[in-house]
Amino acid sequence: MDSPSLSKSNCMAQKSASHGKGAMSRPTFEEIFPLVKGIARRKACAAVETLPSFTPADRDDIEGQLLFAFYCRFSKFDPQRASLRTFAYRVMDNE
């Protein structure tokens, strides 16, 4: 039988209390990379399709530049202000 101080629900409550009420933990870049890479790929493909100055050969370069821009600004991400998806789109829209 679990002691009250070691139960899973008690540990979760302590973790929540230690981070503040409703606080979300900030993910690592490695955790969110697949999502961000997908967003960068879609934005790069859209740029190649809609802007005549880009060719399909430019897609990987554009994607890399968008990922680099996101990586440089990732330290400013605050999960209480916006979702990760929204933050990523805003960063990449401003590139």
PDB file of C-alpha atoms in Angstrom:
ATOM      1  CA  MET A   1       0.000   0.000   0.000  1.00  0.00           C
ATOM      2  CA  ASP A   2       1.354   3.437  -0.909  1.00  0.00           C
ATOM      3  CA  SER A   3       1.975   5.913   1.831  1.00  0.00           C
ATOM      4  CA  PRO A   4       0.105   9.216   1.410  1.00  0.00           C
ATOM      5  CA  SER A   5       3.309  11.126   0.760  1.00  0.00           C
ATOM      6  CA  LEU A   6       4.353   8.804  -2.082  1.00  0.00           C
ATOM      7  CA  SER A   7       1.078   8.371  -3.946  1.00  0.00           C
ATOM      8  CA  LYS A   8       1.014   9.403  -7.599  1.00  0.00           C
ATOM      9  CA  SER A   9      -1.751  11.985  -7.109  1.00  0.00           C
ATOM     10  CA  ASN A  10       0.116  13.552  -4.187  1.00  0.00           C
ATOM     11  CA  CYS A  11       3.307  13.792  -6.271  1.00  0.00           C
ATOM     12  CA  MET A  12       1.366  15.444  -9.077  1.00  0.00           C
ATOM     13  CA  ALA A  13      -0.191  17.913  -6.631  1.00  0.00           C
ATOM     14  CA  GLN A  14       3.219  18.775  -5.207  1.00  0.00           C
ATOM     15  CA  LYS A  15       4.631  19.255  -8.714  1.00  0.00           C
ATOM     16  CA  SER A  16       1.749  21.572  -9.649  1.00  0.00           C
ATOM     17  CA  ALA A  17       2.106  23.522  -6.444  1.00  0.00           C
ATOM     18  CA  SER A  18       5.837  23.960  -6.926  1.00  0.00           C
ATOM     19  CA  HIS A  19       5.312  25.451 -10.408  1.00  0.00           C
ATOM     20  CA  GLY A  20       2.437  27.702  -9.493  1.00  0.00           C
ATOM     21  CA  LYS A  21      -1.232  27.230 -10.139  1.00  0.00           C
ATOM     22  CA  GLY A  22      -1.921  26.239 -13.731  1.00  0.00           C
ATOM     23  CA  ALA A  23       1.667  26.818 -14.819  1.00  0.00           C
ATOM     24  CA  MET A  24       2.828  24.906 -17.853  1.00  0.00           C
ATOM     25  CA  SER A  25       6.367  23.674 -18.150  1.00  0.00           C
ATOM     26  CA  ARG A  26       8.385  24.934 -21.066  1.00  0.00           C
ATOM     27  CA  PRO A  27       9.300  22.174 -23.527  1.00  0.00           C
ATOM     28  CA  THR A  28      12.822  21.627 -24.770  1.00  0.00           C
ATOM     29  CA  PHE A  29      13.718  22.405 -28.358  1.00  0.00           C
ATOM     30  CA  GLU A  30      14.275  18.700 -29.024  1.00  0.00           C
ATOM     31  CA  GLU A  31      10.735  17.916 -27.861  1.00  0.00           C
ATOM     32  CA  ILE A  32       9.080  20.433 -30.159  1.00  0.00           C
ATOM     33  CA  PHE A  33      11.390  20.093 -33.170  1.00  0.00           C
ATOM     34  CA  PRO A  34       9.075  17.772 -35.189  1.00  0.00           C
ATOM     35  CA  LEU A  35       6.180  20.237 -34.883  1.00  0.00           C
ATOM     36  CA  VAL A  36       8.312  23.265 -35.723  1.00  0.00           C
ATOM     37  CA  LYS A  37      10.012  21.488 -38.629  1.00  0.00           C
ATOM     38  CA  GLY A  38       6.606  20.698 -40.115  1.00  0.00           C
ATOM     39  CA  ILE A  39       5.519  24.328 -39.843  1.00  0.00           C
ATOM     40  CA  ALA A  40       8.766  25.512 -41.441  1.00  0.00           C
ATOM     41  CA  ARG A  41       8.370  22.976 -44.268  1.00  0.00           C
ATOM     42  CA  ARG A  42       4.803  24.125 -45.013  1.00  0.00           C
ATOM     43  CA  LYS A  43       5.814  27.783 -44.979  1.00  0.00           C
ATOM     44  CA  ALA A  44       8.820  27.089 -47.243  1.00  0.00           C
ATOM     45  CA  CYS A  45       6.628  25.158 -49.707  1.00  0.00           C
ATOM     46  CA  ALA A  46       4.101  28.002 -49.718  1.00  0.00           C
ATOM     47  CA  ALA A  47       6.850  30.535 -50.410  1.00  0.00           C
ATOM     48  CA  VAL A  48       8.164  28.497 -53.343  1.00  0.00           C
ATOM     49  CA  GLU A  49       4.652  28.112 -54.779  1.00  0.00           C
ATOM     50  CA  THR A  50       3.572  31.740 -54.430  1.00  0.00           C
ATOM     51  CA  LEU A  51       6.693  33.865 -54.843  1.00  0.00           C
ATOM     52  CA  PRO A  52       8.222  33.901 -58.319  1.00  0.00           C
ATOM     53  CA  SER A  53      11.681  34.738 -56.984  1.00  0.00           C
ATOM     54  CA  PHE A  54      11.981  31.273 -55.375  1.00  0.00           C
ATOM     55  CA  THR A  55      12.495  27.954 -57.103  1.00  0.00           C
ATOM     56  CA  PRO A  56      11.908  24.447 -55.721  1.00  0.00           C
ATOM     57  CA  ALA A  57      15.663  24.232 -55.141  1.00  0.00           C
ATOM     58  CA  ASP A  58      15.314  27.061 -52.585  1.00  0.00           C
ATOM     59  CA  ARG A  59      12.837  25.163 -50.391  1.00  0.00           C
ATOM     60  CA  ASP A  60      15.423  23.523 -48.101  1.00  0.00           C
ATOM     61  CA  ASP A  61      17.291  26.814 -47.658  1.00  0.00           C
ATOM     62  CA  ILE A  62      14.087  28.665 -46.770  1.00  0.00           C
ATOM     63  CA  GLU A  63      13.118  25.924 -44.325  1.00  0.00           C
ATOM     64  CA  GLY A  64      16.552  26.126 -42.690  1.00  0.00           C
ATOM     65  CA  GLN A  65      16.325  29.897 -42.344  1.00  0.00           C
ATOM     66  CA  LEU A  66      12.885  29.633 -40.749  1.00  0.00           C
ATOM     67  CA  LEU A  67      14.092  26.972 -38.307  1.00  0.00           C
ATOM     68  CA  PHE A  68      17.120  29.075 -37.433  1.00  0.00           C
ATOM     69  CA  ALA A  69      14.916  32.123 -36.795  1.00  0.00           C
ATOM     70  CA  PHE A  70      12.696  30.046 -34.520  1.00  0.00           C
ATOM     71  CA  TYR A  71      15.683  28.560 -32.688  1.00  0.00           C
ATOM     72  CA  CYS A  72      17.103  32.047 -32.049  1.00  0.00           C
ATOM     73  CA  ARG A  73      13.809  33.249 -30.570  1.00  0.00           C
ATOM     74  CA  PHE A  74      12.804  30.067 -28.725  1.00  0.00           C
ATOM     75  CA  SER A  75      14.174  31.396 -25.419  1.00  0.00           C
ATOM     76  CA  LYS A  76      11.429  34.060 -25.533  1.00  0.00           C
ATOM     77  CA  PHE A  77       8.631  31.468 -25.755  1.00  0.00           C
ATOM     78  CA  ASP A  78       6.217  31.731 -22.824  1.00  0.00           C
ATOM     79  CA  PRO A  79       3.566  28.973 -22.762  1.00  0.00           C
ATOM     80  CA  GLN A  80       1.299  31.180 -20.660  1.00  0.00           C
ATOM     81  CA  ARG A  81       1.138  33.838 -23.376  1.00  0.00           C
ATOM     82  CA  ALA A  82       0.647  31.694 -26.480  1.00  0.00           C
ATOM     83  CA  SER A  83       0.646  28.136 -27.710  1.00  0.00           C
ATOM     84  CA  LEU A  84       3.807  26.794 -29.239  1.00  0.00           C
ATOM     85  CA  ARG A  85       2.128  26.599 -32.639  1.00  0.00           C
ATOM     86  CA  THR A  86       1.066  30.253 -32.474  1.00  0.00           C
ATOM     87  CA  PHE A  87       4.535  31.330 -31.351  1.00  0.00           C
ATOM     88  CA  ALA A  88       6.189  29.377 -34.164  1.00  0.00           C
ATOM     89  CA  TYR A  89       3.869  30.823 -36.815  1.00  0.00           C
ATOM     90  CA  ARG A  90       4.426  34.380 -35.550  1.00  0.00           C
ATOM     91  CA  VAL A  91       8.197  33.996 -35.550  1.00  0.00           C
ATOM     92  CA  MET A  92       8.221  32.519 -39.041  1.00  0.00           C
ATOM     93  CA  ASP A  93       5.657  35.002 -40.390  1.00  0.00           C
ATOM     94  CA  ASN A  94       8.007  37.801 -39.380  1.00  0.00           C
ATOM     95  CA  GLU A  95      10.971  36.348 -41.256  1.00  0.00           C
TER      96      GLU A  95
END
